[in-house]
Amino acid sequence: MSGESLPISPAAFAEAIQELPLPVLYAKVSEIRNSIAHLHRSNAELQTFIDESCESDTEKRELESYITENKDVLTSMMERVTLLKTEVENRGQQWIELDEIKETNGDSHEAPAHPSQTNAASTTENASGDTEGGGQEEEEGVYL
């Protein structure tokens, strides 16, 4: 990020997301969570370099300033996640933090970005109780 550009203020962000559809709000959370993960990884790598390979105090201070800057960005990103949560709840919806659940469980499978995107068996029954498709089971998934 350029030192000249400033991020959108929290108030402007909160106003901007009011017009977004619910799935887009969840997609934005996913995008922010991805950025947060990259910043954490970057900070860990910088700290390791400082601890193991940094030779001059000037270089060490410079790298530590990058870590501090990343921490400030992380704080801003977490504030945005909170604003997104508030917007979802203000719409009368339940907040479901799927990425947090995935991180807590150590699950490496990708979670859906929105609760309505969960897959259920899509086999349908006709009036006689048989599954459509000549009695053969259909594949699981969502059919549009």
PDB file of C-alpha atoms in Angstrom:
ATOM      1  CA  MET A   1       0.000   0.000   0.000  1.00  0.00           C
ATOM      2  CA  SER A   2       1.324   3.384  -0.913  1.00  0.00           C
ATOM      3  CA  GLY A   3       2.223   5.740   1.895  1.00  0.00           C
ATOM      4  CA  GLU A   4       0.202   8.415   0.093  1.00  0.00           C
ATOM      5  CA  SER A   5      -3.130   6.589  -0.118  1.00  0.00           C
ATOM      6  CA  LEU A   6      -5.420   6.321   2.868  1.00  0.00           C
ATOM      7  CA  PRO A   7      -7.889   3.516   3.502  1.00  0.00           C
ATOM      8  CA  ILE A   8     -11.595   4.263   3.611  1.00  0.00           C
ATOM      9  CA  SER A   9     -12.726   5.424   7.045  1.00  0.00           C
ATOM     10  CA  PRO A  10     -14.735   3.011   9.204  1.00  0.00           C
ATOM     11  CA  ALA A  11     -17.798   5.268   8.940  1.00  0.00           C
ATOM     12  CA  ALA A  12     -17.554   5.384   5.138  1.00  0.00           C
ATOM     13  CA  PHE A  13     -17.041   1.609   5.028  1.00  0.00           C
ATOM     14  CA  ALA A  14     -20.113   1.020   7.217  1.00  0.00           C
ATOM     15  CA  GLU A  15     -22.172   3.254   4.941  1.00  0.00           C
ATOM     16  CA  ALA A  16     -20.874   1.611   1.759  1.00  0.00           C
ATOM     17  CA  ILE A  17     -21.719  -1.930   2.844  1.00  0.00           C
ATOM     18  CA  GLN A  18     -25.348  -1.091   3.615  1.00  0.00           C
ATOM     19  CA  GLU A  19     -26.258  -1.468  -0.055  1.00  0.00           C
ATOM     20  CA  LEU A  20     -24.426  -4.756  -0.616  1.00  0.00           C
ATOM     21  CA  PRO A  21     -26.309  -8.068  -0.857  1.00  0.00           C
ATOM     22  CA  LEU A  22     -25.756 -10.535   1.981  1.00  0.00           C
ATOM     23  CA  PRO A  23     -23.572 -12.947  -0.052  1.00  0.00           C
ATOM     24  CA  VAL A  24     -21.291 -10.051  -0.990  1.00  0.00           C
ATOM     25  CA  LEU A  25     -20.898  -9.135   2.680  1.00  0.00           C
ATOM     26  CA  TYR A  26     -19.783 -12.680   3.442  1.00  0.00           C
ATOM     27  CA  ALA A  27     -17.441 -12.641   0.444  1.00  0.00           C
ATOM     28  CA  LYS A  28     -15.883  -9.434   1.760  1.00  0.00           C
ATOM     29  CA  VAL A  29     -15.316 -11.097   5.140  1.00  0.00           C
ATOM     30  CA  SER A  30     -13.596 -13.986   3.381  1.00  0.00           C
ATOM     31  CA  GLU A  31     -11.391 -11.568   1.449  1.00  0.00           C
ATOM     32  CA  ILE A  32     -10.465  -9.682   4.619  1.00  0.00           C
ATOM     33  CA  ARG A  33      -9.749 -12.929   6.502  1.00  0.00           C
ATOM     34  CA  ASN A  34      -7.422 -13.975   3.676  1.00  0.00           C
ATOM     35  CA  SER A  35      -5.568 -10.660   3.909  1.00  0.00           C
ATOM     36  CA  ILE A  36      -5.314 -11.054   7.685  1.00  0.00           C
ATOM     37  CA  ALA A  37      -3.775 -14.513   7.280  1.00  0.00           C
ATOM     38  CA  HIS A  38      -1.184 -13.138   4.842  1.00  0.00           C
ATOM     39  CA  LEU A  39      -0.282 -10.296   7.202  1.00  0.00           C
ATOM     40  CA  HIS A  40       0.159 -12.719  10.120  1.00  0.00           C
ATOM     41  CA  ARG A  41       2.401 -14.910   7.952  1.00  0.00           C
ATOM     42  CA  SER A  42       4.385 -11.888   6.793  1.00  0.00           C
ATOM     43  CA  ASN A  43       4.894 -10.667  10.347  1.00  0.00           C
ATOM     44  CA  ALA A  44       6.039 -14.108  11.478  1.00  0.00           C
ATOM     45  CA  GLU A  45       8.537 -14.290   8.616  1.00  0.00           C
ATOM     46  CA  LEU A  46       9.822 -10.775   9.340  1.00  0.00           C
ATOM     47  CA  GLN A  47      10.225 -11.595  13.020  1.00  0.00           C
ATOM     48  CA  THR A  48      12.096 -14.791  12.212  1.00  0.00           C
ATOM     49  CA  PHE A  49      14.419 -12.868   9.915  1.00  0.00           C
ATOM     50  CA  ILE A  50      14.999 -10.229  12.596  1.00  0.00           C
ATOM     51  CA  ASP A  51      15.741 -12.903  15.213  1.00  0.00           C
ATOM     52  CA  GLU A  52      17.982 -15.084  13.049  1.00  0.00           C
ATOM     53  CA  SER A  53      19.554 -13.011  10.294  1.00  0.00           C
ATOM     54  CA  CYS A  54      19.325  -9.299  10.986  1.00  0.00           C
ATOM     55  CA  GLU A  55      22.805  -7.876  11.421  1.00  0.00           C
ATOM     56  CA  SER A  56      22.399  -4.125  11.868  1.00  0.00           C
ATOM     57  CA  ASP A  57      20.270  -2.210  14.333  1.00  0.00           C
ATOM     58  CA  THR A  58      19.111   0.088  11.526  1.00  0.00           C
ATOM     59  CA  GLU A  59      17.824  -2.850   9.500  1.00  0.00           C
ATOM     60  CA  LYS A  60      16.216  -4.343  12.600  1.00  0.00           C
ATOM     61  CA  ARG A  61      14.366  -1.087  13.411  1.00  0.00           C
ATOM     62  CA  GLU A  62      13.181  -0.759   9.825  1.00  0.00           C
ATOM     63  CA  LEU A  63      11.805  -4.306   9.745  1.00  0.00           C
ATOM     64  CA  GLU A  64      10.182  -3.840  13.160  1.00  0.00           C
ATOM     65  CA  SER A  65       8.465  -0.716  11.815  1.00  0.00           C
ATOM     66  CA  TYR A  66       6.973  -2.871   9.031  1.00  0.00           C
ATOM     67  CA  ILE A  67       5.652  -5.313  11.631  1.00  0.00           C
ATOM     68  CA  THR A  68       4.099  -2.424  13.565  1.00  0.00           C
ATOM     69  CA  GLU A  69       2.522  -1.061  10.389  1.00  0.00           C
ATOM     70  CA  ASN A  70       1.100  -4.521   9.600  1.00  0.00           C
ATOM     71  CA  LYS A  71      -0.352  -4.723  13.117  1.00  0.00           C
ATOM     72  CA  ASP A  72      -2.109  -1.390  12.562  1.00  0.00           C
ATOM     73  CA  VAL A  73      -3.556  -2.710   9.285  1.00  0.00           C
ATOM     74  CA  LEU A  74      -4.663  -5.893  11.076  1.00  0.00           C
ATOM     75  CA  THR A  75      -6.517  -3.811  13.648  1.00  0.00           C
ATOM     76  CA  SER A  76      -8.257  -1.897  10.858  1.00  0.00           C
ATOM     77  CA  MET A  77      -9.213  -5.129   9.093  1.00  0.00           C
ATOM     78  CA  MET A  78     -10.662  -6.633  12.256  1.00  0.00           C
ATOM     79  CA  GLU A  79     -12.705  -3.460  12.707  1.00  0.00           C
ATOM     80  CA  ARG A  80     -14.093  -3.971   9.204  1.00  0.00           C
ATOM     81  CA  VAL A  81     -15.044  -7.560  10.007  1.00  0.00           C
ATOM     82  CA  THR A  82     -16.892  -6.220  13.054  1.00  0.00           C
ATOM     83  CA  LEU A  83     -18.681  -3.655  10.871  1.00  0.00           C
ATOM     84  CA  LEU A  84     -19.685  -6.403   8.437  1.00  0.00           C
ATOM     85  CA  LYS A  85     -20.985  -8.512  11.332  1.00  0.00           C
ATOM     86  CA  THR A  86     -22.993  -5.560  12.622  1.00  0.00           C
ATOM     87  CA  GLU A  87     -24.481  -4.969   9.165  1.00  0.00           C
ATOM     88  CA  VAL A  88     -25.538  -8.616   8.833  1.00  0.00           C
ATOM     89  CA  GLU A  89     -27.113  -8.611  12.288  1.00  0.00           C
ATOM     90  CA  ASN A  90     -28.836  -5.252  11.624  1.00  0.00           C
ATOM     91  CA  ARG A  91     -30.583  -6.980   8.726  1.00  0.00           C
ATOM     92  CA  GLY A  92     -32.030  -9.504  11.160  1.00  0.00           C
ATOM     93  CA  GLN A  93     -29.676 -12.280  10.037  1.00  0.00           C
ATOM     94  CA  GLN A  94     -27.589 -14.532  12.246  1.00  0.00           C
ATOM     95  CA  TRP A  95     -23.839 -13.972  11.931  1.00  0.00           C
ATOM     96  CA  ILE A  96     -21.938 -17.124  11.042  1.00  0.00           C
ATOM     97  CA  GLU A  97     -18.174 -16.768  10.969  1.00  0.00           C
ATOM     98  CA  LEU A  98     -17.268 -19.756   8.824  1.00  0.00           C
ATOM     99  CA  ASP A  99     -13.610 -18.859   8.389  1.00  0.00           C
ATOM    100  CA  GLU A 100     -13.141 -18.633  12.141  1.00  0.00           C
ATOM    101  CA  ILE A 101     -14.764 -22.042  12.617  1.00  0.00           C
ATOM    102  CA  LYS A 102     -12.476 -23.479   9.932  1.00  0.00           C
ATOM    103  CA  GLU A 103      -9.367 -21.980  11.590  1.00  0.00           C
ATOM    104  CA  THR A 104     -10.385 -23.204  15.043  1.00  0.00           C
ATOM    105  CA  ASN A 105     -10.978 -26.764  13.844  1.00  0.00           C
ATOM    106  CA  GLY A 106      -7.843 -26.815  11.713  1.00  0.00           C
ATOM    107  CA  ASP A 107      -9.990 -27.884   8.777  1.00  0.00           C
ATOM    108  CA  SER A 108      -8.187 -27.581   5.476  1.00  0.00           C
ATOM    109  CA  HIS A 109     -11.369 -27.849   3.429  1.00  0.00           C
ATOM    110  CA  GLU A 110     -12.814 -24.645   2.111  1.00  0.00           C
ATOM    111  CA  ALA A 111     -15.989 -23.565   3.860  1.00  0.00           C
ATOM    112  CA  PRO A 112     -18.802 -21.946   1.917  1.00  0.00           C
ATOM    113  CA  ALA A 113     -18.762 -18.161   1.945  1.00  0.00           C
ATOM    114  CA  HIS A 114     -22.392 -17.941   3.063  1.00  0.00           C
ATOM    115  CA  PRO A 115     -24.665 -20.290   5.006  1.00  0.00           C
ATOM    116  CA  SER A 116     -27.113 -20.515   2.101  1.00  0.00           C
ATOM    117  CA  GLN A 117     -24.371 -22.066  -0.019  1.00  0.00           C
ATOM    118  CA  THR A 118     -24.153 -25.278   1.958  1.00  0.00           C
ATOM    119  CA  ASN A 119     -24.874 -28.344  -0.135  1.00  0.00           C
ATOM    120  CA  ALA A 120     -27.515 -30.871   0.691  1.00  0.00           C
ATOM    121  CA  ALA A 121     -28.372 -34.003  -1.181  1.00  0.00           C
ATOM    122  CA  SER A 122     -30.228 -32.870  -4.264  1.00  0.00           C
ATOM    123  CA  THR A 123     -31.976 -36.116  -5.059  1.00  0.00           C
ATOM    124  CA  THR A 124     -35.615 -35.323  -5.584  1.00  0.00           C
ATOM    125  CA  GLU A 125     -38.588 -37.589  -5.262  1.00  0.00           C
ATOM    126  CA  ASN A 126     -41.490 -37.660  -7.672  1.00  0.00           C
ATOM    127  CA  ALA A 127     -45.113 -38.190  -6.658  1.00  0.00           C
ATOM    128  CA  SER A 128     -44.665 -41.986  -6.391  1.00  0.00           C
ATOM    129  CA  GLY A 129     -41.727 -41.614  -3.980  1.00  0.00           C
ATOM    130  CA  ASP A 130     -39.091 -42.753  -6.489  1.00  0.00           C
ATOM    131  CA  THR A 131     -36.073 -40.652  -7.140  1.00  0.00           C
ATOM    132  CA  GLU A 132     -36.095 -38.910 -10.464  1.00  0.00           C
ATOM    133  CA  GLY A 133     -33.725 -40.181 -13.090  1.00  0.00           C
ATOM    134  CA  GLY A 134     -35.071 -43.697 -13.542  1.00  0.00           C
ATOM    135  CA  GLY A 135     -34.590 -44.778  -9.936  1.00  0.00           C
ATOM    136  CA  GLN A 136     -30.868 -44.063 -10.012  1.00  0.00           C
ATOM    137  CA  GLU A 137     -29.352 -41.864  -7.350  1.00  0.00           C
ATOM    138  CA  GLU A 138     -28.230 -38.489  -8.568  1.00  0.00           C
ATOM    139  CA  GLU A 139     -24.984 -36.860  -7.563  1.00  0.00           C
ATOM    140  CA  GLU A 140     -24.990 -34.555  -4.571  1.00  0.00           C
ATOM    141  CA  GLY A 141     -24.906 -30.858  -5.302  1.00  0.00           C
ATOM    142  CA  VAL A 142     -26.949 -27.817  -5.968  1.00  0.00           C
ATOM    143  CA  TYR A 143     -28.733 -27.658  -9.294  1.00  0.00           C
ATOM    144  CA  LEU A 144     -29.963 -24.377 -10.643  1.00  0.00           C
TER     145      LEU A 144
END
